[in-house]
């Protein structure tokens, strides 16, 4: 069942930015020289390499090419009050999506076919909106070059492996915090927390054959149990050790954050100020599953 979503006219990134994202971004900008290296040294190289490689190996979505995906992109962009970027689909066995934008040039989003294959249309829109969140918050200025910076520092003597070791932990912390913000963007675009949490559930244990058999209510209960365990000293130590070298928070933690924010006054106020009338408690069990 689809329904019309009211655009969040005038939506600003700081209206929904996760507090951890705000803190991590400030800390990242304080690393000496990183802004100059990312924007002026690696930026032009990343821009050419990624754009050419992507356009040569992916399918550009449009009105006459996978129009159902194009429609999802247009709607999510409108709801988030954001200029519509390009969207590409790429054949790849690893479920993933990513965003690229540098130096004011045409930004684009890439969806892997294996991710599309295990999601409903609404869930695909949640993924698209998550990537739009990176653009809305200007994450992409750092997001793609960050990976190149780590790679270059580890392999090019002139940059130095010491730089990589010094900044890698802080960079990964920033990326993980940015993901929490973009999950919020996905919620604002879909206006249904169960859709966003269903995506995270499928990322944790889904496949084209298993996706339809997964129980979202059980996964939400799992997310809440994770929250309880993390409150203990040992649980917190295990959580920190588990996530220290990851580029994304674990899916169950992201689901817990969305579950929590969807019930917050902050989220409800954003919807109400935009004229959206949506009551989470009255949403159909399992979410709006049929498009």
PDB file of N, CA and C in Angstrom, residues 34 38 42 46 50 96-100 139-155 164 167-168 171-172 174-175 179 246-248:
ATOM      1  N   UNK A  34      43.886  17.690   6.908  1.00  0.00           N
ATOM      2  CA  UNK A  34      43.019  16.721   6.238  1.00  0.00           C
ATOM      3  C   UNK A  34      42.073  17.389   5.244  1.00  0.00           C
ATOM      4  N   UNK A  38      42.055  16.326   1.331  1.00  0.00           N
ATOM      5  CA  UNK A  38      40.853  15.726   0.766  1.00  0.00           C
ATOM      6  C   UNK A  38      40.304  16.550  -0.395  1.00  0.00           C
ATOM      7  N   UNK A  42      43.417  14.839  -3.176  1.00  0.00           N
ATOM      8  CA  UNK A  42      42.750  13.598  -3.568  1.00  0.00           C
ATOM      9  C   UNK A  42      41.453  13.839  -4.314  1.00  0.00           C
ATOM     10  N   UNK A  46      40.022  11.483  -7.281  1.00  0.00           N
ATOM     11  CA  UNK A  46      38.871  10.642  -6.968  1.00  0.00           C
ATOM     12  C   UNK A  46      37.722  10.924  -7.908  1.00  0.00           C
ATOM     13  N   UNK A  50      36.494   7.686 -10.098  1.00  0.00           N
ATOM     14  CA  UNK A  50      35.229   7.081  -9.727  1.00  0.00           C
ATOM     15  C   UNK A  50      34.139   7.348 -10.758  1.00  0.00           C
ATOM     16  N   UNK A  96      25.083  -3.646  -1.451  1.00  0.00           N
ATOM     17  CA  UNK A  96      25.691  -2.387  -1.023  1.00  0.00           C
ATOM     18  C   UNK A  96      25.099  -1.224  -1.817  1.00  0.00           C
ATOM     19  N   UNK A  97      25.293  -0.029  -1.288  1.00  0.00           N
ATOM     20  CA  UNK A  97      24.926   1.210  -1.984  1.00  0.00           C
ATOM     21  C   UNK A  97      25.908   2.266  -1.519  1.00  0.00           C
ATOM     22  N   UNK A  98      26.231   3.199  -2.397  1.00  0.00           N
ATOM     23  CA  UNK A  98      27.158   4.252  -1.996  1.00  0.00           C
ATOM     24  C   UNK A  98      26.891   5.527  -2.783  1.00  0.00           C
ATOM     25  N   UNK A  99      27.470   6.612  -2.285  1.00  0.00           N
ATOM     26  CA  UNK A  99      27.243   7.943  -2.834  1.00  0.00           C
ATOM     27  C   UNK A  99      28.574   8.589  -3.178  1.00  0.00           C
ATOM     28  N   UNK A 100      28.579   9.388  -4.228  1.00  0.00           N
ATOM     29  CA  UNK A 100      29.789  10.113  -4.605  1.00  0.00           C
ATOM     30  C   UNK A 100      29.426  11.536  -5.001  1.00  0.00           C
ATOM     31  N   UNK A 139      28.156  14.924   3.584  1.00  0.00           N
ATOM     32  CA  UNK A 139      29.094  13.889   4.002  1.00  0.00           C
ATOM     33  C   UNK A 139      30.022  13.475   2.868  1.00  0.00           C
ATOM     34  N   UNK A 140      29.494  13.519   1.659  1.00  0.00           N
ATOM     35  CA  UNK A 140      30.215  12.950   0.532  1.00  0.00           C
ATOM     36  C   UNK A 140      31.501  13.699   0.207  1.00  0.00           C
ATOM     37  N   UNK A 141      31.625  14.929   0.696  1.00  0.00           N
ATOM     38  CA  UNK A 141      32.870  15.662   0.487  1.00  0.00           C
ATOM     39  C   UNK A 141      34.031  14.891   1.104  1.00  0.00           C
ATOM     40  N   UNK A 142      33.752  14.208   2.221  1.00  0.00           N
ATOM     41  CA  UNK A 142      34.788  13.421   2.879  1.00  0.00           C
ATOM     42  C   UNK A 142      34.650  11.923   2.621  1.00  0.00           C
ATOM     43  N   UNK A 143      33.433  11.451   2.422  1.00  0.00           N
ATOM     44  CA  UNK A 143      33.156  10.023   2.459  1.00  0.00           C
ATOM     45  C   UNK A 143      33.978   9.207   1.467  1.00  0.00           C
ATOM     46  N   UNK A 144      33.968   9.598   0.197  1.00  0.00           N
ATOM     47  CA  UNK A 144      34.715   8.838  -0.797  1.00  0.00           C
ATOM     48  C   UNK A 144      36.219   9.072  -0.693  1.00  0.00           C
ATOM     49  N   UNK A 145      36.692  10.318  -0.631  1.00  0.00           N
ATOM     50  CA  UNK A 145      38.131  10.530  -0.506  1.00  0.00           C
ATOM     51  C   UNK A 145      38.735   9.961   0.768  1.00  0.00           C
ATOM     52  N   UNK A 146      37.932   9.798   1.816  1.00  0.00           N
ATOM     53  CA  UNK A 146      38.431   9.223   3.052  1.00  0.00           C
ATOM     54  C   UNK A 146      39.028   7.844   2.787  1.00  0.00           C
ATOM     55  N   UNK A 147      38.329   7.024   2.006  1.00  0.00           N
ATOM     56  CA  UNK A 147      38.832   5.696   1.678  1.00  0.00           C
ATOM     57  C   UNK A 147      40.124   5.786   0.871  1.00  0.00           C
ATOM     58  N   UNK A 148      40.178   6.738  -0.058  1.00  0.00           N
ATOM     59  CA  UNK A 148      41.386   6.920  -0.848  1.00  0.00           C
ATOM     60  C   UNK A 148      42.547   7.407   0.014  1.00  0.00           C
ATOM     61  N   UNK A 149      42.245   8.244   0.972  1.00  0.00           N
ATOM     62  CA  UNK A 149      43.282   8.778   1.842  1.00  0.00           C
ATOM     63  C   UNK A 149      43.942   7.669   2.652  1.00  0.00           C
ATOM     64  N   UNK A 150      43.131   6.779   3.184  1.00  0.00           N
ATOM     65  CA  UNK A 150      43.664   5.656   3.951  1.00  0.00           C
ATOM     66  C   UNK A 150      44.503   4.751   3.048  1.00  0.00           C
ATOM     67  N   UNK A 151      43.985   4.490   1.849  1.00  0.00           N
ATOM     68  CA  UNK A 151      44.694   3.636   0.902  1.00  0.00           C
ATOM     69  C   UNK A 151      46.025   4.258   0.488  1.00  0.00           C
ATOM     70  N   UNK A 152      45.995   5.549   0.175  1.00  0.00           N
ATOM     71  CA  UNK A 152      47.210   6.231  -0.265  1.00  0.00           C
ATOM     72  C   UNK A 152      48.248   6.287   0.847  1.00  0.00           C
ATOM     73  N   UNK A 153      47.783   6.572   2.057  1.00  0.00           N
ATOM     74  CA  UNK A 153      48.703   6.679   3.181  1.00  0.00           C
ATOM     75  C   UNK A 153      49.381   5.358   3.492  1.00  0.00           C
ATOM     76  N   UNK A 154      48.665   4.267   3.220  1.00  0.00           N
ATOM     77  CA  UNK A 154      49.210   2.950   3.516  1.00  0.00           C
ATOM     78  C   UNK A 154      50.136   2.433   2.429  1.00  0.00           C
ATOM     79  N   UNK A 155      50.020   2.974   1.211  1.00  0.00           N
ATOM     80  CA  UNK A 155      50.762   2.408   0.085  1.00  0.00           C
ATOM     81  C   UNK A 155      51.735   3.372  -0.588  1.00  0.00           C
ATOM     82  N   UNK A 164      48.109   7.219   8.035  1.00  0.00           N
ATOM     83  CA  UNK A 164      46.961   6.307   7.996  1.00  0.00           C
ATOM     84  C   UNK A 164      46.626   5.791   9.385  1.00  0.00           C
ATOM     85  N   UNK A 167      44.976   8.549  11.648  1.00  0.00           N
ATOM     86  CA  UNK A 167      43.637   9.073  11.368  1.00  0.00           C
ATOM     87  C   UNK A 167      42.592   8.001  11.104  1.00  0.00           C
ATOM     88  N   UNK A 168      43.028   6.757  10.897  1.00  0.00           N
ATOM     89  CA  UNK A 168      42.061   5.744  10.487  1.00  0.00           C
ATOM     90  C   UNK A 168      40.964   5.548  11.527  1.00  0.00           C
ATOM     91  N   UNK A 171      38.624   8.504  11.460  1.00  0.00           N
ATOM     92  CA  UNK A 171      37.837   8.528  10.234  1.00  0.00           C
ATOM     93  C   UNK A 171      36.717   7.496  10.277  1.00  0.00           C
ATOM     94  N   UNK A 172      37.036   6.303  10.737  1.00  0.00           N
ATOM     95  CA  UNK A 172      36.018   5.260  10.818  1.00  0.00           C
ATOM     96  C   UNK A 172      34.936   5.635  11.828  1.00  0.00           C
ATOM     97  N   UNK A 174      33.962   8.648  12.469  1.00  0.00           N
ATOM     98  CA  UNK A 174      33.128   9.649  11.787  1.00  0.00           C
ATOM     99  C   UNK A 174      32.148   8.985  10.822  1.00  0.00           C
ATOM    100  N   UNK A 175      32.643   8.038  10.033  1.00  0.00           N
ATOM    101  CA  UNK A 175      31.781   7.367   9.054  1.00  0.00           C
ATOM    102  C   UNK A 175      30.636   6.653   9.752  1.00  0.00           C
ATOM    103  N   UNK A 179      26.451   7.437   9.466  1.00  0.00           N
ATOM    104  CA  UNK A 179      25.437   6.458   9.075  1.00  0.00           C
ATOM    105  C   UNK A 179      24.167   6.609   9.913  1.00  0.00           C
ATOM    106  N   UNK A 246      35.045  -1.144  11.936  1.00  0.00           N
ATOM    107  CA  UNK A 246      33.980  -1.213  10.938  1.00  0.00           C
ATOM    108  C   UNK A 246      33.693   0.163  10.360  1.00  0.00           C
ATOM    109  N   UNK A 247      33.268   0.196   9.090  1.00  0.00           N
ATOM    110  CA  UNK A 247      32.897   1.464   8.460  1.00  0.00           C
ATOM    111  C   UNK A 247      31.435   1.807   8.741  1.00  0.00           C
ATOM    112  N   UNK A 248      30.638   0.811   9.170  1.00  0.00           N
ATOM    113  CA  UNK A 248      29.231   1.027   9.493  1.00  0.00           C
ATOM    114  C   UNK A 248      28.946   0.453  10.878  1.00  0.00           C
TER     115      UNK A 248
END
